[in-house]
Amino acid sequence: MSDSPIFRCIAEWQGNRPWGRFLDAGTGSHSLRWVAGLQTDAWTAITGAEGMARQVRDTVSETQRSQDRIVVGDWADPDLLAGDSYDTVLADYLLGAIDGFAPYFQPYLFARLRPLVSKQLYIVGLQPYVPYFPDDDAGQVITRIGRTRDACLLLAGERPYREYPLDWVCQHLEASGFRVEQTRQFPIRYGQRFVQSQIAMCEARLPRFADAALAEAMAATLDRLRHEALALDDRLGGLRHGFDYVVSATPR
Ligand SMILES: C[S@@+](CC[C@H](N)C(=O)[O-])C[C@H]1O[C@@H](n2cnc3c(N)ncnc32)[C@H](O)[C@@H]1O
């Protein structure tokens, strides 16, 4: 049993039905550790990054069976897993990440996955928060962190994630040959770990800014943001803002 409420929800929805052949369509240590602990006939884990493949290989080194495989590929490539079929497909925070690997491919992702899903698709995603301007203190500091992070990634020559809302996901699933069965929202409480890791991610990008004066000013901005966010986290006992969502869908 997983300690993640989202994976617990998926297991609850799945009930007594067998997982069968399982595809982790956007793998990472968190999802693959969970998948590798399920009673599957075989699993396949896809990532767009060689570095991620190495990481997940280590994560499952003790439990990976001969029928399980980790594949580096790009969902924009029509040959990836062409002709394969899986009883259960999990797209765990894949949608938002797609933009970093296959720009502008996000509206086609569910249609791309459709022929691979024989029984059940589960989508996990993050409701977008970066381009919004909430009134409450926690929301304001979280969106400032998100905007600053995305700005730093762009200024360092990288592509930020692009998340999509739950209603967009449901509409695109229906338009891509799926029937949406259930959805659930999981409110998020951000904390110290989030603040520190996001600011650290920004600081690591500063040396790649083309403009050294901008990098120096950004370093000061990041320092202020970290202190403000940590103080607010302390005062409020966590920074409650937004939600993750999970969707279950079946092929029509
Ligand atoms: C945010 S991570 C997923 C998190 C992961 N499920 C976990 O447990 O930590 C996104 C994953 O999707 C993969 N990905 C993103 N775009 C992709 C694409 N176009 N083709 C294949 N994999 C892609 C990334 O390489 C990464 O493995």
Tab-separated table of C-alpha atoms and ligand atoms in Angstrom:
chain	number	residue	atom	x	y	z
A	1	MET	CA	0.000	0.000	0.000
A	2	SER	CA	1.374	3.435	-0.973
A	3	ASP	CA	1.657	6.374	1.428
A	4	SER	CA	0.612	8.695	-1.440
A	5	PRO	CA	-3.084	9.656	-1.186
A	6	ILE	CA	-3.245	9.878	-4.989
A	7	PHE	CA	-1.941	6.341	-5.539
A	8	ARG	CA	-4.220	5.117	-2.729
A	9	CYS	CA	-7.157	6.700	-4.586
A	10	ILE	CA	-6.170	4.983	-7.857
A	11	ALA	CA	-5.839	1.627	-6.060
A	12	GLU	CA	-9.271	2.169	-4.524
A	13	TRP	CA	-10.807	2.952	-7.943
A	14	GLN	CA	-9.114	-0.088	-9.457
A	15	GLY	CA	-10.637	-2.291	-6.735
A	16	ASN	CA	-10.313	-6.029	-7.364
A	17	ARG	CA	-9.653	-5.717	-11.080
A	18	PRO	CA	-6.199	-6.990	-12.070
A	19	TRP	CA	-3.589	-4.385	-13.115
A	20	GLY	CA	-2.458	-6.711	-15.939
A	21	ARG	CA	0.096	-5.228	-18.323
A	22	PHE	CA	0.930	-1.795	-16.909
A	23	LEU	CA	2.365	1.304	-18.640
A	24	ASP	CA	3.895	4.113	-16.548
A	25	ALA	CA	3.757	6.642	-19.412
A	26	GLY	CA	5.722	9.394	-17.651
A	27	THR	CA	7.920	7.616	-15.198
A	28	GLY	CA	9.890	8.811	-12.196
A	29	SER	CA	11.086	7.274	-8.941
A	30	HIS	CA	7.837	8.011	-7.145
A	31	SER	CA	5.450	6.420	-9.663
A	32	LEU	CA	7.699	3.503	-10.622
A	33	ARG	CA	8.362	2.525	-6.992
A	34	TRP	CA	4.584	2.288	-6.584
A	35	VAL	CA	4.015	0.438	-9.875
A	36	ALA	CA	6.839	-2.022	-9.162
A	37	GLY	CA	5.113	-2.940	-5.870
A	38	LEU	CA	1.786	-3.787	-7.582
A	39	GLN	CA	0.773	-7.235	-8.809
A	40	THR	CA	1.222	-6.605	-12.510
A	41	ASP	CA	1.869	-9.137	-15.299
A	42	ALA	CA	4.589	-6.833	-16.637
A	43	TRP	CA	5.324	-3.121	-16.571
A	44	THR	CA	6.835	-0.686	-19.057
A	45	ALA	CA	8.106	2.704	-17.893
A	46	ILE	CA	8.661	5.573	-20.354
A	47	THR	CA	10.799	8.650	-19.865
A	48	GLY	CA	12.059	11.313	-22.242
A	49	ALA	CA	15.352	11.695	-20.354
A	50	GLU	CA	18.341	9.362	-20.108
A	51	GLY	CA	19.119	10.804	-16.645
A	52	MET	CA	15.641	9.894	-15.392
A	53	ALA	CA	16.025	6.376	-16.850
A	54	ARG	CA	19.239	5.899	-14.832
A	55	GLN	CA	17.523	7.160	-11.685
A	56	VAL	CA	14.500	4.866	-11.986
A	57	ARG	CA	16.720	1.896	-12.905
A	58	ASP	CA	18.404	2.330	-9.501
A	59	THR	CA	15.052	2.743	-7.765
A	60	VAL	CA	13.712	-0.624	-8.984
A	61	SER	CA	16.985	-2.532	-9.241
A	62	GLU	CA	15.831	-5.043	-6.585
A	63	THR	CA	12.300	-5.599	-7.890
A	64	GLN	CA	12.536	-5.351	-11.704
A	65	ARG	CA	11.638	-8.680	-13.380
A	66	SER	CA	12.747	-9.921	-16.797
A	67	GLN	CA	9.411	-8.877	-18.358
A	68	ASP	CA	9.635	-5.290	-17.017
A	69	ARG	CA	11.352	-2.564	-19.056
A	70	ILE	CA	12.409	1.044	-18.898
A	71	VAL	CA	12.350	2.833	-22.258
A	72	VAL	CA	13.719	6.260	-23.204
A	73	GLY	CA	11.559	7.777	-25.948
A	74	ASP	CA	9.383	10.661	-27.040
A	75	TRP	CA	5.590	10.465	-27.238
A	76	ALA	CA	5.765	12.714	-30.302
A	77	ASP	CA	7.534	9.824	-32.089
A	78	PRO	CA	4.785	7.671	-33.689
A	79	ASP	CA	6.998	4.555	-33.488
A	80	LEU	CA	7.234	4.608	-29.674
A	81	LEU	CA	5.430	1.437	-28.439
A	82	ALA	CA	3.583	1.240	-31.797
A	83	GLY	CA	1.193	-1.760	-31.800
A	84	ASP	CA	1.505	-2.361	-28.016
A	85	SER	CA	-1.456	-2.610	-25.688
A	86	TYR	CA	-1.699	-2.233	-21.892
A	87	ASP	CA	-4.496	-3.063	-19.474
A	88	THR	CA	-3.618	-0.109	-17.255
A	89	VAL	CA	-1.906	3.146	-18.243
A	90	LEU	CA	-0.760	5.764	-15.728
A	91	ALA	CA	0.183	9.300	-16.825
A	92	ASP	CA	1.518	10.672	-13.530
A	93	TYR	CA	2.430	14.368	-13.950
A	94	LEU	CA	3.268	13.609	-17.592
A	95	LEU	CA	0.972	16.184	-19.235
A	96	GLY	CA	2.647	19.265	-17.714
A	97	ALA	CA	6.144	17.923	-18.402
A	98	ILE	CA	5.462	17.186	-22.094
A	99	ASP	CA	6.112	20.788	-23.098
A	100	GLY	CA	9.761	20.445	-22.064
A	101	PHE	CA	10.335	17.549	-24.489
A	102	ALA	CA	7.732	17.888	-27.232
A	103	PRO	CA	6.626	21.537	-27.409
A	104	TYR	CA	2.978	22.097	-28.434
A	105	PHE	CA	2.263	18.354	-28.334
A	106	GLN	CA	0.103	18.479	-25.199
A	107	PRO	CA	-3.307	18.694	-26.964
A	108	TYR	CA	-2.480	15.435	-28.816
A	109	LEU	CA	-1.200	13.409	-25.834
A	110	PHE	CA	-4.434	11.571	-24.988
A	111	ALA	CA	-5.130	10.647	-28.619
A	112	ARG	CA	-1.531	9.396	-28.811
A	113	LEU	CA	-2.061	7.190	-25.741
A	114	ARG	CA	-5.530	5.979	-26.810
A	115	PRO	CA	-4.495	2.904	-28.905
A	116	LEU	CA	-2.203	1.756	-26.100
A	117	VAL	CA	-4.981	1.655	-23.474
A	118	SER	CA	-7.048	-1.520	-23.534
A	119	LYS	CA	-8.894	-1.049	-20.220
A	120	GLN	CA	-8.015	1.823	-17.920
A	121	LEU	CA	-6.232	5.182	-17.987
A	122	TYR	CA	-5.337	7.197	-14.895
A	123	ILE	CA	-4.143	10.793	-15.256
A	124	VAL	CA	-2.477	12.685	-12.404
A	125	GLY	CA	-1.892	16.412	-12.819
A	126	LEU	CA	-1.394	19.746	-11.133
A	127	GLN	CA	-4.035	22.445	-11.492
A	128	PRO	CA	-2.138	25.420	-13.005
A	129	TYR	CA	-1.432	28.234	-10.584
A	130	VAL	CA	1.427	30.278	-12.098
A	131	PRO	CA	-0.640	32.648	-14.305
A	132	TYR	CA	-3.160	33.555	-11.567
A	133	PHE	CA	-3.297	36.318	-8.963
A	134	PRO	CA	-4.939	35.068	-5.763
A	135	ASP	CA	-5.921	37.401	-2.896
A	136	ASP	CA	-4.635	35.395	0.051
A	137	ASP	CA	-1.074	35.573	1.420
A	138	ALA	CA	-0.230	31.903	0.856
A	139	GLY	CA	-1.549	31.971	-2.727
A	140	GLN	CA	0.363	35.149	-3.484
A	141	VAL	CA	3.704	33.822	-2.292
A	142	ILE	CA	3.242	30.459	-4.052
A	143	THR	CA	2.378	32.120	-7.377
A	144	ARG	CA	5.329	34.513	-6.985
A	145	ILE	CA	7.608	31.499	-6.507
A	146	GLY	CA	6.098	29.803	-9.577
A	147	ARG	CA	6.463	32.861	-11.783
A	148	THR	CA	10.016	33.523	-10.602
A	149	ARG	CA	10.959	29.868	-11.192
A	150	ASP	CA	9.546	29.867	-14.733
A	151	ALA	CA	11.281	33.191	-15.486
A	152	CYS	CA	14.619	31.769	-14.269
A	153	LEU	CA	14.196	28.635	-16.387
A	154	LEU	CA	13.428	30.706	-19.508
A	155	LEU	CA	16.317	33.112	-18.859
A	156	ALA	CA	18.632	30.095	-18.465
A	157	GLY	CA	17.518	28.713	-21.847
A	158	GLU	CA	15.164	26.009	-20.540
A	159	ARG	CA	11.466	25.356	-21.004
A	160	PRO	CA	9.197	25.453	-17.944
A	161	TYR	CA	6.392	22.932	-17.467
A	162	ARG	CA	2.975	23.903	-18.724
A	163	GLU	CA	0.159	22.495	-16.609
A	164	TYR	CA	-3.476	22.197	-17.736
A	165	PRO	CA	-6.665	22.480	-15.683
A	166	LEU	CA	-8.854	19.529	-14.719
A	167	ASP	CA	-11.759	20.609	-16.977
A	168	TRP	CA	-9.367	20.892	-19.963
A	169	VAL	CA	-8.158	17.350	-19.242
A	170	CYS	CA	-11.718	15.982	-19.074
A	171	GLN	CA	-12.729	17.710	-22.324
A	172	HIS	CA	-9.638	16.471	-24.169
A	173	LEU	CA	-10.076	12.919	-22.862
A	174	GLU	CA	-13.673	12.853	-24.158
A	175	ALA	CA	-12.549	14.287	-27.517
A	176	SER	CA	-9.761	11.679	-27.752
A	177	GLY	CA	-11.898	8.544	-27.509
A	178	PHE	CA	-12.111	8.140	-23.721
A	179	ARG	CA	-15.010	8.268	-21.284
A	180	VAL	CA	-14.194	10.084	-18.036
A	181	GLU	CA	-15.338	7.926	-15.109
A	182	GLN	CA	-14.253	9.749	-11.965
A	183	THR	CA	-12.174	12.730	-10.853
A	184	ARG	CA	-10.848	13.737	-7.446
A	185	GLN	CA	-9.018	16.815	-6.206
A	186	PHE	CA	-6.244	16.829	-3.597
A	187	PRO	CA	-5.660	20.239	-1.970
A	188	ILE	CA	-1.963	21.075	-1.621
A	189	ARG	CA	-0.166	22.356	1.453
A	190	TYR	CA	3.262	23.584	0.355
A	191	GLY	CA	6.000	23.833	2.965
A	192	GLN	CA	9.680	24.464	3.619
A	193	ARG	CA	10.822	21.677	1.316
A	194	PHE	CA	8.951	23.187	-1.649
A	195	VAL	CA	10.226	26.717	-0.945
A	196	GLN	CA	13.850	25.640	-0.511
A	197	SER	CA	13.896	23.340	-3.541
A	198	GLN	CA	12.251	25.853	-5.895
A	199	ILE	CA	14.564	28.683	-4.853
A	200	ALA	CA	17.577	26.365	-5.107
A	201	MET	CA	16.444	25.383	-8.627
A	202	CYS	CA	16.375	29.091	-9.550
A	203	GLU	CA	19.798	29.792	-8.003
A	204	ALA	CA	21.321	26.932	-9.982
A	205	ARG	CA	20.146	28.654	-13.206
A	206	LEU	CA	21.684	32.090	-12.442
A	207	PRO	CA	25.137	31.350	-13.959
A	208	ARG	CA	23.415	30.669	-17.283
A	209	PHE	CA	21.697	34.079	-17.502
A	210	ALA	CA	23.127	36.075	-20.426
A	211	ASP	CA	22.900	39.298	-18.397
A	212	ALA	CA	25.128	39.222	-15.275
A	213	ALA	CA	23.462	42.305	-13.741
A	214	LEU	CA	20.055	40.645	-14.102
A	215	ALA	CA	21.446	37.485	-12.465
A	216	GLU	CA	22.726	39.540	-9.531
A	217	ALA	CA	19.392	41.319	-9.095
A	218	MET	CA	17.577	37.982	-9.364
A	219	ALA	CA	19.811	36.497	-6.652
A	220	ALA	CA	18.665	39.250	-4.270
A	221	THR	CA	15.009	38.724	-5.302
A	222	LEU	CA	15.335	34.985	-4.642
A	223	ASP	CA	16.822	35.609	-1.217
A	224	ARG	CA	13.946	37.917	-0.252
A	225	LEU	CA	11.369	35.498	-1.619
A	226	ARG	CA	12.842	32.587	0.335
A	227	HIS	CA	12.794	34.542	3.603
A	228	GLU	CA	9.260	35.851	3.058
A	229	ALA	CA	7.901	32.439	2.074
A	230	LEU	CA	9.558	30.615	4.988
A	231	ALA	CA	8.327	33.221	7.485
A	232	LEU	CA	4.778	32.941	6.110
A	233	ASP	CA	4.954	29.141	6.177
A	234	ASP	CA	5.952	29.369	9.835
A	235	ARG	CA	3.178	31.814	10.663
A	236	LEU	CA	0.395	29.944	8.808
A	237	GLY	CA	1.566	26.395	9.555
A	238	GLY	CA	1.905	25.610	5.820
A	239	LEU	CA	1.106	27.347	2.538
A	240	ARG	CA	-2.252	26.014	1.372
A	241	HIS	CA	-2.842	26.679	-2.295
A	242	GLY	CA	-4.346	24.905	-5.296
A	243	PHE	CA	-4.732	21.199	-5.873
A	244	ASP	CA	-3.527	18.123	-7.644
A	245	TYR	CA	-6.113	16.041	-9.479
A	246	VAL	CA	-6.580	12.486	-10.582
A	247	VAL	CA	-8.861	11.317	-13.389
A	248	SER	CA	-9.929	7.797	-14.289
A	249	ALA	CA	-10.975	7.175	-17.890
A	250	THR	CA	-11.806	4.174	-20.066
A	251	PRO	CA	-11.611	3.732	-23.837
A	252	ARG	CA	-14.945	4.372	-25.465
B	1	LIG	C1	7.402	15.153	-13.896
B	1	LIG	S1	8.054	13.637	-14.457
B	1	LIG	C2	6.877	12.487	-13.884
B	1	LIG	C3	6.904	12.247	-12.410
B	1	LIG	C4	6.980	10.799	-12.103
B	1	LIG	N1	5.774	10.077	-12.459
B	1	LIG	C5	7.393	10.535	-10.673
B	1	LIG	O1	6.925	9.605	-10.118
B	1	LIG	O2	8.258	11.233	-10.144
B	1	LIG	C6	7.665	13.633	-16.173
B	1	LIG	C7	8.127	12.394	-16.909
B	1	LIG	O3	7.567	12.441	-18.222
B	1	LIG	C8	8.621	12.286	-19.168
B	1	LIG	N2	8.257	12.996	-20.402
B	1	LIG	C9	7.946	14.283	-20.566
B	1	LIG	N3	7.688	14.554	-21.875
B	1	LIG	C10	7.869	13.381	-22.539
B	1	LIG	C11	7.756	13.025	-23.907
B	1	LIG	N4	7.453	13.908	-24.855
B	1	LIG	N5	7.993	11.726	-24.241
B	1	LIG	C12	8.303	10.811	-23.283
B	1	LIG	N6	8.412	11.098	-21.965
B	1	LIG	C13	8.206	12.380	-21.607
B	1	LIG	C14	9.815	12.905	-18.463
B	1	LIG	O4	11.021	12.515	-19.094
B	1	LIG	C15	9.636	12.335	-17.068
B	1	LIG	O5	10.102	11.013	-17.042
